[in-house]
Short mmCIF file of C-alpha atoms in Angstrom, two decimals:
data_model
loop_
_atom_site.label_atom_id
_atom_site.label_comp_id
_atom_site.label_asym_id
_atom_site.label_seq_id
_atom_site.Cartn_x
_atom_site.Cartn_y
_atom_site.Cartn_z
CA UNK A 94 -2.48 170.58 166.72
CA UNK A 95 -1.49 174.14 165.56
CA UNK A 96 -0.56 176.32 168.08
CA UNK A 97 -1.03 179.34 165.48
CA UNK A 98 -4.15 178.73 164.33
CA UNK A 99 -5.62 179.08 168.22
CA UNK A 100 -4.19 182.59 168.04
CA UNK A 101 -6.03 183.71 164.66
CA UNK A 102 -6.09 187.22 164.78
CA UNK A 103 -4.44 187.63 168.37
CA UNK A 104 -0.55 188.11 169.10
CA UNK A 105 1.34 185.37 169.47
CA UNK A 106 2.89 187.10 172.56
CA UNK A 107 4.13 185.28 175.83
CA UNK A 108 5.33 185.59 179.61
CA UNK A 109 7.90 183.46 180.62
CA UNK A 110 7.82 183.48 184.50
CA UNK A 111 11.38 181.60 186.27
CA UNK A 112 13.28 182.80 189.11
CA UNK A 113 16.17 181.41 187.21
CA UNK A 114 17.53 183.41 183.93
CA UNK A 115 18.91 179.97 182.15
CA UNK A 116 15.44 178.38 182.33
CA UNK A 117 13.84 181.35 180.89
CA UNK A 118 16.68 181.56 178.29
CA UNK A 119 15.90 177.79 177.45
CA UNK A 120 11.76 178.49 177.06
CA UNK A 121 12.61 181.63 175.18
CA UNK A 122 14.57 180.89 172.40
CA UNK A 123 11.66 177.70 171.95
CA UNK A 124 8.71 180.01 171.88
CA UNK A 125 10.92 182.03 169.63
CA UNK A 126 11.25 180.31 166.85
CA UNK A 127 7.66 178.61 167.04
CA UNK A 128 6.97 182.46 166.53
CA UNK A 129 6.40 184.23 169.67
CA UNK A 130 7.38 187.73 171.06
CA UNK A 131 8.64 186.38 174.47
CA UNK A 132 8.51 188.38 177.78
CA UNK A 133 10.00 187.36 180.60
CA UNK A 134 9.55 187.76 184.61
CA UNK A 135 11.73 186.41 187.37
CA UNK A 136 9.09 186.33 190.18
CA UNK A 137 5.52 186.05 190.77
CA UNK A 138 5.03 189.89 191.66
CA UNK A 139 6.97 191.19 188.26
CA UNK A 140 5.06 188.43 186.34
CA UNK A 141 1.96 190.80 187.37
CA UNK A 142 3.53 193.92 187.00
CA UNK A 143 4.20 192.71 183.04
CA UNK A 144 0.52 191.58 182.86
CA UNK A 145 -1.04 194.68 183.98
CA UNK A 146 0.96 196.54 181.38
CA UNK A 147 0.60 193.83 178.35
CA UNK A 148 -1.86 191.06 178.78
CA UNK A 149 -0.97 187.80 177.04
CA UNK A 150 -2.94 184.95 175.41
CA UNK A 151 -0.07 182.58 177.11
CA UNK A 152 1.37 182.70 179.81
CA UNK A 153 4.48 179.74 180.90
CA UNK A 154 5.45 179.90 184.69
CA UNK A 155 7.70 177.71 187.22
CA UNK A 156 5.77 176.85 189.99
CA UNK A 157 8.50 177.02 193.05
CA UNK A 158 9.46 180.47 193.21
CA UNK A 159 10.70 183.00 196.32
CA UNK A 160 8.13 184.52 197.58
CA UNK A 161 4.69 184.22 195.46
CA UNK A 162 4.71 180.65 194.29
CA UNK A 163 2.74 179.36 190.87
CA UNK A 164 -0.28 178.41 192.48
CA UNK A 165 -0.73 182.08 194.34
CA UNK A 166 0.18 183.53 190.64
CA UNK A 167 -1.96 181.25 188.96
CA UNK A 168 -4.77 182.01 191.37
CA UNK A 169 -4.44 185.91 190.31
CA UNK A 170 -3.90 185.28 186.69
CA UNK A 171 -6.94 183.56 186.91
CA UNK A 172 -9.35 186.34 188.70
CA UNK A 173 -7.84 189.42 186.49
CA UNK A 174 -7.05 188.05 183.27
CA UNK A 175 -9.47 184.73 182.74
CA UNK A 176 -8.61 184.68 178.91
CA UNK A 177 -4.75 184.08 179.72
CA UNK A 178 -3.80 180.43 178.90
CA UNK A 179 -1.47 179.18 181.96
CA UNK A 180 0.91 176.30 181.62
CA UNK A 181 2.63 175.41 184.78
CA UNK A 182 6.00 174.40 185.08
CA UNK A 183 7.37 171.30 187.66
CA UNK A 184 9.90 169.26 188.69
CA UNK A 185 9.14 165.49 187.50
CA UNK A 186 8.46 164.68 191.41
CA UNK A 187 5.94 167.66 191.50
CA UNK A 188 3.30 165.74 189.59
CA UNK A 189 0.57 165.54 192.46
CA UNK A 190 1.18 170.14 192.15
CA UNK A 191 0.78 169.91 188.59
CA UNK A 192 -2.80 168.15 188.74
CA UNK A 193 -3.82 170.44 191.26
CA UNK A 194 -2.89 173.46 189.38
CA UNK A 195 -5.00 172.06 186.95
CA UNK A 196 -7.97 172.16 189.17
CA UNK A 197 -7.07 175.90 189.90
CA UNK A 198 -7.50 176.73 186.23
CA UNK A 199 -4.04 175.96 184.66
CA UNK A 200 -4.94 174.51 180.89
CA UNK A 201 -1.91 172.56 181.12
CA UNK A 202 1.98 171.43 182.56
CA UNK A 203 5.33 170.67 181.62
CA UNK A 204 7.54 168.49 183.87
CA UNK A 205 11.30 169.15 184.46
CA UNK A 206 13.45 168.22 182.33
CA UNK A 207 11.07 168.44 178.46
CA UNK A 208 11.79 168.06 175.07
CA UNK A 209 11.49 170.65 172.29
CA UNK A 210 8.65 168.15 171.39
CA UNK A 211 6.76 168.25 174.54
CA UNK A 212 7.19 172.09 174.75
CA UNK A 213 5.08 172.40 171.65
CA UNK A 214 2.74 169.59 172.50
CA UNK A 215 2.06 171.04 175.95
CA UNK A 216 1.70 174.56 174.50
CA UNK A 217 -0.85 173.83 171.59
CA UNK A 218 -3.05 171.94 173.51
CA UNK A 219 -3.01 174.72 176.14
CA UNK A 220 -4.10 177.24 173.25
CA UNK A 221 -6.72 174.74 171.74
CA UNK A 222 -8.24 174.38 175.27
CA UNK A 223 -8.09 178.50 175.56
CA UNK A 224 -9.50 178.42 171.88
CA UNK A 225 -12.73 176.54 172.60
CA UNK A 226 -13.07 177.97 176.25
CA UNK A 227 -13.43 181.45 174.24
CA UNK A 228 -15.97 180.20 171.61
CA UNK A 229 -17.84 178.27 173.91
CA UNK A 230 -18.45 182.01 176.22
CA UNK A 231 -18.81 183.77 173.06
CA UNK A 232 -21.82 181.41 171.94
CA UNK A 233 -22.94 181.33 175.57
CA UNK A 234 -22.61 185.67 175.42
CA UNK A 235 -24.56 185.67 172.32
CA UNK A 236 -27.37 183.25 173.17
CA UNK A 237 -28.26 185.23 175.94
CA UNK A 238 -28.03 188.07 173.62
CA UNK A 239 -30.96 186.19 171.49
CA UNK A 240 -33.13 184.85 174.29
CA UNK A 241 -32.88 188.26 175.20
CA UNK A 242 -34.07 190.26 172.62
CA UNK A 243 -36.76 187.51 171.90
CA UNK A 244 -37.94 187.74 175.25
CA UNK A 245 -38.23 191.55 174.57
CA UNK A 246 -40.40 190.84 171.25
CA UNK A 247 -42.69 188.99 173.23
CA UNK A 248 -43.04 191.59 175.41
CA UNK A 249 -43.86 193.87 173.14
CA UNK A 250 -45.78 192.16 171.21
CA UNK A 251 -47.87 191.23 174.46
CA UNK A 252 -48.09 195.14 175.56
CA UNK A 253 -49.15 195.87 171.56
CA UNK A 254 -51.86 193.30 172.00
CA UNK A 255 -53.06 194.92 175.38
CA UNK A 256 -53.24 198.12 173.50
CA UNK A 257 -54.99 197.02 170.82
CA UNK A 258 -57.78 195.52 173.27
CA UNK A 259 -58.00 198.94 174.89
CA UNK A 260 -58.51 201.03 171.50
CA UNK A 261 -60.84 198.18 170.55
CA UNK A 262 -62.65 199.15 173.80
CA UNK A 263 -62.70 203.02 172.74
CA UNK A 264 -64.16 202.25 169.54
CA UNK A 265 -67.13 201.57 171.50
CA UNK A 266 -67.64 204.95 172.27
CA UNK A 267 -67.01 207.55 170.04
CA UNK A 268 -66.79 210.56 172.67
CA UNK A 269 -64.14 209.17 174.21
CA UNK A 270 -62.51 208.25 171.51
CA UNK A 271 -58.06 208.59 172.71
CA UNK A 272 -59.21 208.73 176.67
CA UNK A 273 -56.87 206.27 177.40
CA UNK A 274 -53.82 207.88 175.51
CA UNK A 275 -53.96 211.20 176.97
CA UNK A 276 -54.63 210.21 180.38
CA UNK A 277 -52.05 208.40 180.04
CA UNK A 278 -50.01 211.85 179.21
CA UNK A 279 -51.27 213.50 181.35
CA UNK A 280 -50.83 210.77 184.56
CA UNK A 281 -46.74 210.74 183.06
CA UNK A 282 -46.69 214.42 183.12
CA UNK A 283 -47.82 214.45 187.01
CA UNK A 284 -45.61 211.38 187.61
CA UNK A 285 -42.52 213.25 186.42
CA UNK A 286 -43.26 216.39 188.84
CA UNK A 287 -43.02 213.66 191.84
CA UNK A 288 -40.27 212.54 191.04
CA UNK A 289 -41.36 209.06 190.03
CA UNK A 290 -38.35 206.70 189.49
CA UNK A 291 -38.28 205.29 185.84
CA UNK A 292 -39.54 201.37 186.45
CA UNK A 293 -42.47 202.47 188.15
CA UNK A 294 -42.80 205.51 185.63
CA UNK A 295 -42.86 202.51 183.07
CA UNK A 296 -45.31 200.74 184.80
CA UNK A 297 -47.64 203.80 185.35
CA UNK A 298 -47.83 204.47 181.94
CA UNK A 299 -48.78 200.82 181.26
CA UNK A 300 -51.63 201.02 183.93
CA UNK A 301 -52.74 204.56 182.94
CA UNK A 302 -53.45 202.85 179.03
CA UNK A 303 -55.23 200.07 180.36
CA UNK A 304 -57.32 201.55 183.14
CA UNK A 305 -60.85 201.19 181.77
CA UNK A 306 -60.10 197.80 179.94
CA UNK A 307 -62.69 196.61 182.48
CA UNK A 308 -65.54 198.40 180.66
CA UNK A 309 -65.12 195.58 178.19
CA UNK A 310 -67.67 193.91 180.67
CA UNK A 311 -70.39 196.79 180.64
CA UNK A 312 -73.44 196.97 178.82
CA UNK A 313 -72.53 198.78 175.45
CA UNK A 314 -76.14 200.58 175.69
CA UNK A 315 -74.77 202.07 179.24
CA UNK A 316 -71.70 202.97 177.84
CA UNK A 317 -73.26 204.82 175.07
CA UNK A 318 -76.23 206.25 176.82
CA UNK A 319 -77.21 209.65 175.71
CA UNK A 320 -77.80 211.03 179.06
CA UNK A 321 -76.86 210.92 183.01
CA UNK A 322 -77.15 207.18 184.46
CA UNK A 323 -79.28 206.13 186.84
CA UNK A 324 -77.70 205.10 190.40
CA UNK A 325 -78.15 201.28 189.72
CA UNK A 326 -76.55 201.97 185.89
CA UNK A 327 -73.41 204.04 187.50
CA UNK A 328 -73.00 201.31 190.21
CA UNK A 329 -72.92 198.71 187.20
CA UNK A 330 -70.13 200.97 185.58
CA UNK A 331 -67.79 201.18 188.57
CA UNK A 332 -67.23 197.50 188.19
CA UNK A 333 -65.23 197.97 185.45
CA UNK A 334 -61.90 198.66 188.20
CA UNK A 335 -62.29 194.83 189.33
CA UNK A 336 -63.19 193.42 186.00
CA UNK A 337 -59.62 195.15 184.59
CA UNK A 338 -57.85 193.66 187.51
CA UNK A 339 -59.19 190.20 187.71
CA UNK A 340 -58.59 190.30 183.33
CA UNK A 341 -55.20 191.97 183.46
CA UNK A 342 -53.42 190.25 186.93
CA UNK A 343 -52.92 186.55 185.79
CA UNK A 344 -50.66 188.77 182.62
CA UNK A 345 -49.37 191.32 185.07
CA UNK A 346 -48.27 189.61 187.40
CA UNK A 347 -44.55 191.27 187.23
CA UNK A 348 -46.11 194.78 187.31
CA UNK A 349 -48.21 195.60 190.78
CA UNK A 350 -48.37 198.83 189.52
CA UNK A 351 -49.90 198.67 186.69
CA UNK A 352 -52.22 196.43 188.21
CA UNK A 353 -52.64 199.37 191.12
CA UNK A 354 -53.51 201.66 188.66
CA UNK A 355 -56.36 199.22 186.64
CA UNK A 356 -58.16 198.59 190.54
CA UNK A 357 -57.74 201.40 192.25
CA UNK A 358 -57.83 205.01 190.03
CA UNK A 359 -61.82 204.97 191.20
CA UNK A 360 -60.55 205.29 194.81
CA UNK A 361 -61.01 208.58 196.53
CA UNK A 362 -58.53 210.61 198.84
CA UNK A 363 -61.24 211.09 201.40
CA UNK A 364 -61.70 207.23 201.78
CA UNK A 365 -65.38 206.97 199.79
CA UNK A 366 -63.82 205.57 196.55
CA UNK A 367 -64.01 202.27 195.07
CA UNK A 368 -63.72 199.33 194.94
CA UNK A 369 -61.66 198.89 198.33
CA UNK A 370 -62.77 202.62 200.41
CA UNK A 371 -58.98 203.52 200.20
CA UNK A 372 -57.80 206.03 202.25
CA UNK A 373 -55.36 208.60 201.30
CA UNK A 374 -51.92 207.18 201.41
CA UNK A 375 -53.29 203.78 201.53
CA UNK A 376 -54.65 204.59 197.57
CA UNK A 377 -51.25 203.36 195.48
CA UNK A 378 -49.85 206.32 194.18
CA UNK A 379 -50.08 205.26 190.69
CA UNK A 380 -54.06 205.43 191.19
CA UNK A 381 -54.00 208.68 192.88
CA UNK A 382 -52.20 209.93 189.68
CA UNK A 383 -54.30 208.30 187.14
CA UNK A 384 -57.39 209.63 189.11
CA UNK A 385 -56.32 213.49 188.43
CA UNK A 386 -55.78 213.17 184.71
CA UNK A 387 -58.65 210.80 184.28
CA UNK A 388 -60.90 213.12 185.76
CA UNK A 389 -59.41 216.12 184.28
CA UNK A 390 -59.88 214.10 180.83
CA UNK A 391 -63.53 213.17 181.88
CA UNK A 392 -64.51 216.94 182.57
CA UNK A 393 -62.71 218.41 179.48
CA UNK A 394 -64.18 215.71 176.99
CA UNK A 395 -67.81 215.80 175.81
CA UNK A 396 -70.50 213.64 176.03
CA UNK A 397 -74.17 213.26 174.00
CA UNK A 398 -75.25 214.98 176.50
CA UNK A 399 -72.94 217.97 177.88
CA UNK A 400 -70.25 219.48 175.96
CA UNK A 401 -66.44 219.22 177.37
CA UNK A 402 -65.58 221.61 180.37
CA UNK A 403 -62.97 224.65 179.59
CA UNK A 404 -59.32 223.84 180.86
CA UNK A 405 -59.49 226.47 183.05
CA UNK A 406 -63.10 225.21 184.88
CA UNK A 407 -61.48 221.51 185.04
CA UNK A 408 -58.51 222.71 186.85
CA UNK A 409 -60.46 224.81 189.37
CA UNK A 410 -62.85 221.89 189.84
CA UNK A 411 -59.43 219.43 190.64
CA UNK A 412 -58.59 222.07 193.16
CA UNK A 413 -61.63 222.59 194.97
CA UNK A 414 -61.90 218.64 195.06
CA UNK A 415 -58.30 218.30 196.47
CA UNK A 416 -58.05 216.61 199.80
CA UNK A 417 -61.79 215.17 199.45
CA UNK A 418 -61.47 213.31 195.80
CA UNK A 419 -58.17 213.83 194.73
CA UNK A 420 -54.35 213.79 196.65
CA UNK A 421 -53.39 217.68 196.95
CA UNK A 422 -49.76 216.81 195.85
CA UNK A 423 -51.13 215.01 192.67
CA UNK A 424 -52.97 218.14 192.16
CA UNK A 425 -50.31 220.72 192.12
CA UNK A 426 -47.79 218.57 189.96
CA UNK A 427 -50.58 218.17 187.31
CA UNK A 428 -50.61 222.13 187.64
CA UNK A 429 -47.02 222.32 187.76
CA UNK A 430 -46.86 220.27 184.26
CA UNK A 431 -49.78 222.59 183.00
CA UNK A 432 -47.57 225.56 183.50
CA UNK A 433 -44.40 224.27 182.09
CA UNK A 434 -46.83 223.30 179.34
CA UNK A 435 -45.38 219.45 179.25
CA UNK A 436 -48.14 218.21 177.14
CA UNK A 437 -51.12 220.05 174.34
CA UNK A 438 -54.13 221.49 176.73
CA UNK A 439 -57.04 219.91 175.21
CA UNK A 440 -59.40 221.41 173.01
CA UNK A 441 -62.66 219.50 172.76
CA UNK A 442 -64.48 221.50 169.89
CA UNK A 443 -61.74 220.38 167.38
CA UNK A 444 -61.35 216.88 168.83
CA UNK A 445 -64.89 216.63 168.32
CA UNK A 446 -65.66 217.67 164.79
CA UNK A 447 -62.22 215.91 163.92
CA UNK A 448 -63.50 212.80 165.16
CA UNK A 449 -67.18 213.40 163.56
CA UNK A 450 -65.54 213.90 160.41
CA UNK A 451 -63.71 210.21 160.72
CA UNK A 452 -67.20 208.56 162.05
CA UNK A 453 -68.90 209.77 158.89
#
C-alpha cells in the first residue's frame, strides 16, 4: 500500500501531537524520510492552534496527554477538519482506547512500542481509508449534482409542455392570440409593486400562463362567437376556472399558487365572483392579481365584434371597478408599473393587423 499515491496532488504534510519531545523526535525523523514535512504539537490545544493555521491530510497524536486528551482532540479534529486522517497513538495496554477511538472517527492506531514497519503500515492504510472516504463523497457530491440537474430538465420540460398546451389553446382563437403571455406581464409587473417574495413570484407567473387552460373544455363555436354570449353561453364559459384546476392540480400539486391563480382569477373583490363567491382577502392574492391584468388585457384586446379599448379607458374602467371587482391595492400597483413603464402599453391596431397578416 503506497502511502504517496493516497496523497496525489495534496502535501504530504503532517502533525505530530506528544506531550513528550523524544516521541515526537522518534515519529519525525520516520515521516521524514517516507517524505513528509512534519509539524509538531506538544498538547491537544497547540495541536489546534497548528491546524487552524495549516490543515493537514494526516494527522499522528498520543492519546494520554495533560489536559485535552486524544479522544477530546480527536473529537474536534473530527467536527472542523473531517478530511484530516487521524492515527491514534497508545500504550500496548490501551487497546480497548484504541478501538474506541476508532468508533470516534480515528482511521487507524499504533501501539507503544512500533516498528519502522508498523509506522508505515499503520500510516498507509490510514491514507487509503482517507483516500476512498474522499472519492466515495466526491461521487456521492456529484450524483446529487446529476439527479439534480435531471430533476430540473424534467421540470422544465414539464412547464414547456404546459405552455405548449396553453398556446395550443390560443390558437383557437385568433383575437386573443398572446393573452396568456402578457397577462402574465402584466400580473408580474403588479406582483413586483407588492412586494411579492420570489417563490411565489415564480409560481404566479406559472399560474398567470396557464389561467384559461380550462377553456380547453368549451365549445370552440362559443369561444369563437362573433358576438356577445347569451347568459346560458357565458355561464358555460366560466367553467373553464374549475376545469384548469381539476386538469392542472394532480401536476401542481407542489405549487398552490399557481393552482390559486387557474381557480380563482374569476373571483370578485365584492364577493360575486366565481367559482367559490370569494370575498376580498379570502380571494388568494395571486388571483386578485391575475384578475387586474386579465381584465385590463380583455378590455384592451379586440374581439369580432368590438375593437380593443384605449389604455387610458381600461385603466379608468379598473379604477372605477376597484373595491367592487377588483382589490384597490392590485389596482394602484398595476398603475404604479404603468407609470414606471415596466412593461410595452398595448396597442391593439398593430397587434391586430400583425396577427391578420400571419393568419393569411
Amino acid at each position: 500500500m503506497n502511502m504517496h499515491y493516497a496523497l496525489t496532488g495534496e502535501l504530504r504534510r503532517c502533525l505530530i501531537v506528544d506531550d513528550e519531545p523524544s516521541m515526537r523526535g522518534i515519529l519525525r525523523r520516520l515521516m521524514t524520510a517516507e517524505g513528509f514535512e512534519c509539524l509538531e504539537a506538544s498538547s491537544g490545544s497547540e495541536a489546534l492552534e497548528r491546524l487552524a493555521a495549516e490543515p493537514v491530510p494526516l494527522m499522528l497524536s498520543d492519546f494520554h496527554m495533560p489536559g485535552m486528551d486524544g479522544a477530546e482532540l480527536l473529537r474536534q479534529v473530527r467536527e472542523r477538519w473531517p478530511h484530516t486522517a487521524v492515527v491514534m497513538i497508545t500504550a500496548i495496554s490501551d487497546v480497548n482506547l484504541a478501538v474506541r477511538c476508532l468508533d470516534s472517527g480515528a482511521l487507524d492506531y499504533l501501539t507503544k512500542p512500533f516498528s519502522i514497519e508498523e509506522v508505515r503500515a499503520r500510516v498507509a492504510q490510514a491514507l487509503e481509508k482517507r483516500r476512498l472516504l474522499l472519492e466515495n463523497q466526491a461521487y456521492r457530491d456529484h450524483l446529487e449534482e446529476r439527479v439534480s440537474l435531471q430533476a430540473r430538465k424534467y421540470e422544465e420540460l414539464f412547464l414547456a409542455s404546459l405552455q405548449s398546451l396553453a398556446d395550443a389553446l390560443e390558437v383557437k382563437d385568433a383575437y386573443t392570440w398572446g393573452h396568456s403571455t402578457r397577462v402574465s406581464r402584466y400580473a408580474v409587473a403588479i406582483a413586483r409593486e407588492l412586494g411579492v417574495p420570489s417563490p411565489r413570484l415564480e409560481q404566479l407567473e406559472l399560474g398567470s400562463r396557464l389561467h384559461d387552460i380550462g377553456k380547453i373544455g368549451v365549445r370552440e363555436g362559443i369561444l369563437n362567437k362573433e358576438g356577445p354570449l347569451t347568459d346560458e353561453e357565458y355561464l358555460h364559459v366560466m367553467e373553464h376556472p374549475v376545469i384548469g384546476w381539476r386538469l392542472l392540480s394532480p401536476l401542481l400539486q407542489e405549487m398552490p399558487h399557481a393552482l390559486a391563480v387557474v381557480r380563482s382569477h374569476h373571483e370578485r373583490f365584492d364577493g360575486c365572483g366565481s367559482p367559490d363567491a370569494l370575498r376580498a382577502g379570502d380571494i388568494p392574492l395571486e388571483a386578485r392579481i391575475t384578475a387586474v391584468a386579465d381584465s385590463f388585457d380583455a378590455m384592451t384586446s379586440g374581439r369580432p365584434y368590438r375593437d380593443g379599448m384605449p389604455v387610458d379607458e381600461a385603466i379608468a374602467e379598473l379604477r372605477q371597478c376597484s373595491g367592487t371587482q377588483f382589490d384597490p391595492q392590485c389596482v394602484a400597483a398595476f398603475e404604479q408599473a404603468i407609470a414606471r413603464q415596466t412593461f410595452p402599453l398595448p396597442d391593439w391596431s398593430v397587434r391586430r393587423q400583425t396577427r391578420l397578416q400571419i393568419v393569411a
